[in-house]
Short mmCIF file of C-alpha atoms (C1' of nucleotides) in Angstrom, two decimals:
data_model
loop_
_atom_site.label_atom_id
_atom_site.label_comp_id
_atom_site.label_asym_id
_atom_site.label_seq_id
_atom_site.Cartn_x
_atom_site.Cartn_y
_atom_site.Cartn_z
CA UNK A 8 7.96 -40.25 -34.58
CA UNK A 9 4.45 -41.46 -35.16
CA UNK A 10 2.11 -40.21 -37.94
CA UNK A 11 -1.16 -40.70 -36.79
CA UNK A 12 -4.21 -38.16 -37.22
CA UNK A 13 -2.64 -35.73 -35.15
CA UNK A 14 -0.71 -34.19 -37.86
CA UNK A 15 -3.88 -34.35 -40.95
CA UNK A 16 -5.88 -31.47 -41.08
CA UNK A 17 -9.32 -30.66 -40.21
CA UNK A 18 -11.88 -31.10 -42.89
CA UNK A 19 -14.30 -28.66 -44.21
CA UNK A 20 -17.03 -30.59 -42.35
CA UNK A 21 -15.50 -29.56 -38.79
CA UNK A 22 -15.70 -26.03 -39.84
CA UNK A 23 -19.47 -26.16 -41.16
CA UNK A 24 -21.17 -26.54 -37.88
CA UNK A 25 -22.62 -23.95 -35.86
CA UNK A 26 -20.57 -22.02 -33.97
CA UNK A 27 -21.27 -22.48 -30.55
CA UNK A 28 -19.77 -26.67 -31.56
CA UNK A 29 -17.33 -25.74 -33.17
CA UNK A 30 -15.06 -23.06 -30.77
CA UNK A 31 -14.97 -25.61 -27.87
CA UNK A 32 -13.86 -28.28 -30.33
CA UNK A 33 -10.94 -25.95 -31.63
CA UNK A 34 -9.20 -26.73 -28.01
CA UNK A 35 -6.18 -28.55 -28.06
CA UNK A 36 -5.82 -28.38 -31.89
CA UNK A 37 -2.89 -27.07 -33.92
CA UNK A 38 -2.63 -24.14 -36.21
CA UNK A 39 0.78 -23.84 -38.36
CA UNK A 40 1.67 -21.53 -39.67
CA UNK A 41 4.43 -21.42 -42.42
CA UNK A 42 6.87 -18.39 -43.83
CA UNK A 43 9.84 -18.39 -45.52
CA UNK A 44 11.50 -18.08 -41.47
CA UNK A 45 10.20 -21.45 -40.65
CA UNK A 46 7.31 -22.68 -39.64
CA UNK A 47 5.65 -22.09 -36.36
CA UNK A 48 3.07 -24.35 -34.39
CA UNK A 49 0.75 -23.04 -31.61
CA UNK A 50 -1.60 -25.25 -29.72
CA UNK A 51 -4.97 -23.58 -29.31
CA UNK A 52 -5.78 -22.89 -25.77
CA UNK A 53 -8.43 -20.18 -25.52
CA UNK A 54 -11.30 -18.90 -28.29
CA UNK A 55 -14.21 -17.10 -28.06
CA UNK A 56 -17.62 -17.80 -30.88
CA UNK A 57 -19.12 -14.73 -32.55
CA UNK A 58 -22.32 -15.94 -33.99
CA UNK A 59 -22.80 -13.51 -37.25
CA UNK A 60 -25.06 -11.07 -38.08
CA UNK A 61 -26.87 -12.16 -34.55
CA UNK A 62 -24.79 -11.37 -32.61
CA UNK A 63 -24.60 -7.34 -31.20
CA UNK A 64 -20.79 -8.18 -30.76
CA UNK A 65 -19.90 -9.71 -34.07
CA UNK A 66 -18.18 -7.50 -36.76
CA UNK A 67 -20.73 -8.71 -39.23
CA UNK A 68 -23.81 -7.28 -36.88
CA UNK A 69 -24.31 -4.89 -38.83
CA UNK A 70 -24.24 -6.86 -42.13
CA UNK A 71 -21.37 -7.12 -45.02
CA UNK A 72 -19.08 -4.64 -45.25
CA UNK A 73 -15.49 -4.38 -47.09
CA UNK A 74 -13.78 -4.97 -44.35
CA UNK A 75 -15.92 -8.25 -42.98
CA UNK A 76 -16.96 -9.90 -46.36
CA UNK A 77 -14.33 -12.92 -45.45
CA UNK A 78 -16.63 -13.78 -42.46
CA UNK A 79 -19.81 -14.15 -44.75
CA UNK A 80 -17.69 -16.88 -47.02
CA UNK A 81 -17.39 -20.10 -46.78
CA UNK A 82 -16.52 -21.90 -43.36
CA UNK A 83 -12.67 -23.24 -42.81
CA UNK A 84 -11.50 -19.97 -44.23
CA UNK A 85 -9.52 -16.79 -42.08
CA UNK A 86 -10.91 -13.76 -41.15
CA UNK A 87 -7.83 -11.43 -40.25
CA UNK A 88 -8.76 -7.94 -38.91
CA UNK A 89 -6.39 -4.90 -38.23
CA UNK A 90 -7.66 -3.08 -34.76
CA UNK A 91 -6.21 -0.29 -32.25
CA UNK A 92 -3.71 0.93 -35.56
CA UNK A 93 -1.47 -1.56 -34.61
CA UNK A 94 -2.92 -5.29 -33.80
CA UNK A 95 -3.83 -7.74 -36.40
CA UNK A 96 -6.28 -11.10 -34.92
CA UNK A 97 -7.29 -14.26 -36.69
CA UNK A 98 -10.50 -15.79 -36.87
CA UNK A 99 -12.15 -18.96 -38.06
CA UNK A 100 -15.06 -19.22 -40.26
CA UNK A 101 -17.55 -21.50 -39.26
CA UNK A 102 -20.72 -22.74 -40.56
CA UNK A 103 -23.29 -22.54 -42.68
CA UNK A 104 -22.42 -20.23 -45.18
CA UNK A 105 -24.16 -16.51 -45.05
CA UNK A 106 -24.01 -16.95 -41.37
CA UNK A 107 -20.68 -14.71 -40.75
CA UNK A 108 -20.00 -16.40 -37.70
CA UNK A 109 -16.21 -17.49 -36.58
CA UNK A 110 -14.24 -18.27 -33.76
CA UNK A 111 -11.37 -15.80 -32.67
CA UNK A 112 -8.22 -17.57 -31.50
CA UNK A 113 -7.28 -15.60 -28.44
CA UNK A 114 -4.30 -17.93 -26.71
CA UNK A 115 -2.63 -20.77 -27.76
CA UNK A 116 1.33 -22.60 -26.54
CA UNK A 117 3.79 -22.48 -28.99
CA UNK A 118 4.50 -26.32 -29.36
CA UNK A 119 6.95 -25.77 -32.44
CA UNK A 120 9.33 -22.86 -34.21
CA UNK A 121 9.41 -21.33 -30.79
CA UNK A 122 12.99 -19.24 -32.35
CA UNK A 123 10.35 -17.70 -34.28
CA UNK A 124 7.90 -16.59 -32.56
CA UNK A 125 10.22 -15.12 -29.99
CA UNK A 126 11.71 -12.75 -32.49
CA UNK A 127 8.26 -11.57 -33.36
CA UNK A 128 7.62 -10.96 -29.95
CA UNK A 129 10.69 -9.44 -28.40
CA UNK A 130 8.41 -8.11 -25.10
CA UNK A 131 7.42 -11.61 -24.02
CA UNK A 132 9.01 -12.55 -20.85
CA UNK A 133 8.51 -15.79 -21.26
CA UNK A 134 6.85 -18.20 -23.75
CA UNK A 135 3.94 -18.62 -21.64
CA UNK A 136 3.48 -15.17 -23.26
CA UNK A 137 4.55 -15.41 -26.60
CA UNK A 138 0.33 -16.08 -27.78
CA UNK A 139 -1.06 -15.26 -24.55
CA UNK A 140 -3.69 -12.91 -26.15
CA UNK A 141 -5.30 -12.93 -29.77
CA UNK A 142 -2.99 -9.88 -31.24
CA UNK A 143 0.09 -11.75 -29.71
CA UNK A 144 -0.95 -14.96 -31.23
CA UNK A 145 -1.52 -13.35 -34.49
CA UNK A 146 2.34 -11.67 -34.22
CA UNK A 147 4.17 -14.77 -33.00
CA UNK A 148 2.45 -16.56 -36.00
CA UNK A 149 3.24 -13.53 -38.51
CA UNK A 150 -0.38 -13.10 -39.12
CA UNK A 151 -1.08 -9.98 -40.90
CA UNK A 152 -4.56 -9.22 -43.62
CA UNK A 153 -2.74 -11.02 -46.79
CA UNK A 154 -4.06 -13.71 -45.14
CA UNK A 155 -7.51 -12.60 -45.24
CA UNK A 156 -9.87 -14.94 -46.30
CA UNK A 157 -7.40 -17.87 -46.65
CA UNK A 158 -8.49 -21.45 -46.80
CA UNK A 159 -6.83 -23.48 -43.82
CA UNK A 160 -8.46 -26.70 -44.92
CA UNK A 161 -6.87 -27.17 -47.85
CA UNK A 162 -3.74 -28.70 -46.59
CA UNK A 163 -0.52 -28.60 -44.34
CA UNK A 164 1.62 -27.02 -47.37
CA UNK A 165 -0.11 -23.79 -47.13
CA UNK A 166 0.41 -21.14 -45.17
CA UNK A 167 -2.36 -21.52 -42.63
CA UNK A 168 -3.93 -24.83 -41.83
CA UNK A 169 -5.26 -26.40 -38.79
CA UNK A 170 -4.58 -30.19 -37.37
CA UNK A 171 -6.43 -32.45 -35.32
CA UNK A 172 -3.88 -32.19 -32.60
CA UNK A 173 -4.03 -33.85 -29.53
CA UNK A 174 -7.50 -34.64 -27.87
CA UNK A 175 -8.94 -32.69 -25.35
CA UNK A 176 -11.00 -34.31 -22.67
CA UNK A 177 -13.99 -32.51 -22.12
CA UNK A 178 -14.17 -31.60 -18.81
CA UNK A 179 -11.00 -29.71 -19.43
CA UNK A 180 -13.21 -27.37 -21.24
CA UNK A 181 -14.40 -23.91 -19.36
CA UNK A 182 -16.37 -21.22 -20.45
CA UNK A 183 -17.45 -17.42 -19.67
CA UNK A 184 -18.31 -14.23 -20.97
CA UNK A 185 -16.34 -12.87 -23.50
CA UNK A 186 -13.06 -10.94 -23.08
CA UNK A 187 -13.61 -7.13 -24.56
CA UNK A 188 -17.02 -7.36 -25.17
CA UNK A 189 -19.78 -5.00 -24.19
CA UNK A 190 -23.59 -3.76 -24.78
CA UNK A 191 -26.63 -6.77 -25.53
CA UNK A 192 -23.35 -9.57 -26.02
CA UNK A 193 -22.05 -9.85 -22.65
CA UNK A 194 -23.22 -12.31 -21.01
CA UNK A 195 -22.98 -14.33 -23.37
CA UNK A 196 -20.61 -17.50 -22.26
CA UNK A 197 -19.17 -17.87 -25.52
CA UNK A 198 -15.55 -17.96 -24.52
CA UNK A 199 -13.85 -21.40 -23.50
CA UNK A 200 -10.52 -22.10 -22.77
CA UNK A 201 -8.51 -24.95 -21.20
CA UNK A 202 -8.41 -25.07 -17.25
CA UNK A 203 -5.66 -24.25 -15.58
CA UNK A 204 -3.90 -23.52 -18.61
CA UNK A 205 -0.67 -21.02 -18.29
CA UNK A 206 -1.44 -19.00 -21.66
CA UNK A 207 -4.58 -18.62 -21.09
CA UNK A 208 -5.15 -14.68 -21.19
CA UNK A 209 -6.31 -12.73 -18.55
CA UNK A 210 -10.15 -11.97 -18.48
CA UNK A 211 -10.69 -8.01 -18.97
CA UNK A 212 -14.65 -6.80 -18.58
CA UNK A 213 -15.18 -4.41 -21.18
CA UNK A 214 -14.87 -0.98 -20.36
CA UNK A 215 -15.83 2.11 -22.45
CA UNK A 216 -13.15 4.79 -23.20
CA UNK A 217 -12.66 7.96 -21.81
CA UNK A 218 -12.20 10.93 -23.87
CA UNK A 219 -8.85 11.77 -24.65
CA UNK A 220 -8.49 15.84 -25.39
"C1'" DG B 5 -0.19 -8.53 -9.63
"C1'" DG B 6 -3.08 -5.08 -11.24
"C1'" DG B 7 -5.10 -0.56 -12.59
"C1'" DA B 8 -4.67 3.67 -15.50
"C1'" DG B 9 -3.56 5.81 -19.61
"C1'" DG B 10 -1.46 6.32 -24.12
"C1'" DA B 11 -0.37 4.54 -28.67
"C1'" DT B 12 -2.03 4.43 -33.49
"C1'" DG B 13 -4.62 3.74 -38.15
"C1'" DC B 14 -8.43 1.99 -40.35
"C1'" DC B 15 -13.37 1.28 -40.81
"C1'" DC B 16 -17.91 2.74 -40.66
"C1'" DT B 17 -21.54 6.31 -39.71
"C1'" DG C 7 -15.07 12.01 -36.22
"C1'" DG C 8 -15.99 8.21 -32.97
"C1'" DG C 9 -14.85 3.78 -31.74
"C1'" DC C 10 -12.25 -0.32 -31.92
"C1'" DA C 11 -12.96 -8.72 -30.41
"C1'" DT C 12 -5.54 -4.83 -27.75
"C1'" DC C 13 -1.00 -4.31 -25.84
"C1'" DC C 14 2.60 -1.97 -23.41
"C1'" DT C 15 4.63 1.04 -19.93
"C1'" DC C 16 4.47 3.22 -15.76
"C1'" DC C 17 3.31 3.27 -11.13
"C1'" DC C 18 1.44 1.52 -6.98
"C1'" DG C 19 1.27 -1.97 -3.58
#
DNA sequence: GGGAGGATGCCCT
DNA sequence: GGGCATCCTCCCG
């Protein structure tokens, strides 16, 4: 059982940096998340940057609103959304301050309270599926908007907080356009995720809806 | 394994 | 009232 820097948390610092630095870095970290059930541990495998008011695919393109005001904080706090009446998804503030930009955690492997996250997420055939997917992440974690806005730099005993984790060698790294996102956005490549990597989630283009009488 | 369509509620215009 | 940073089921191969 060895304590090294695995298990400390990320700093502020790692969180005020520009966006575009600071998604590939979240790679192969940990998030933890802790409830009265027991805590669960999911090892980031796939994000995506949204760069702010910038961006034509951010939530905060079209400035602050009630709903987005966590995003225009400051960095190494959570920006949890509700979407599709049923799907909550977790995001990370980055840096600087103002900018609204974060990092949505789409994927990740459940590396600890697996008997947790399975009876959050009764449909998953197997625990490659558990967070395959940034609603499914949020639900195996118990992620819902009380944690909106939370720090996750302040330190293991709270309910959110993200460790250094393992490493990841670079060229493990990929990137492409993001998942669900259409118009001026893209093409952007701002989505990485580790190669080869069984929970990664499957790459949809985005498509517009069809009317439903 | 993959495409189509429905579910469902909140936010913003 | 339209659209949503999605997921699940059904159906086809």
């Amino acid at each position: 059982m060895t304590e090294g820097i695995e298990r400390t948390p990320l700093t502020r610092d790692f969180f005020d940096r520009s966006v575009l630095e600071v998604a590939p870095d979240l790679l192969g970290r940990t998030l933890v998340r802790t409830t009265e059930a027991g805590p669960v541990e999911v090892r980031l495998t796939e994000v995506e940057a949204y760069a702010g008011e910038i961006d034509p695919g951010s939530h905060a393109f079209r400035g602050r609103t009630q709903r987005n005001h966590a995003m225009f904080g400051p960095p190494g706090h959570a920006y949890v959304y509700f979407t599709y009446g049923m799907w909550h998804c977790l995001n990370l503030v980055c840096g600087p301050e103002g900018r609204a930009s974060g990092v949505l955690l789409r994927a990740g492997a459940i590396e600890a309270g697996a008997e947790w996250a399975r009876e959050r997420r009764l449909t998953a055939r197997n625990d490659n599926e558990l967070a395959k997917g940034p609603a499914r992440l949020a639900t195996a974690l118990g992620i819902d908007r009380t944690l909106n806005g939370e720090d996750v730099v302040a330190g293991p005993s709270g309910p959110l907080s993200v460790l250094h984790g393992t490493p990841l060698p670079r060229d493990q790294v990929r990137s492409g356009p993001r998942t669900g996102v259409g118009g001026d956005g893209a093409h952007q490549p701002w989505r990485f995720w580790i190669d080869g990597d069984p929970t990664v989630s499957p790459y949809r283009a985005h498509a517009p809806r069809r009317r439903t009488t």
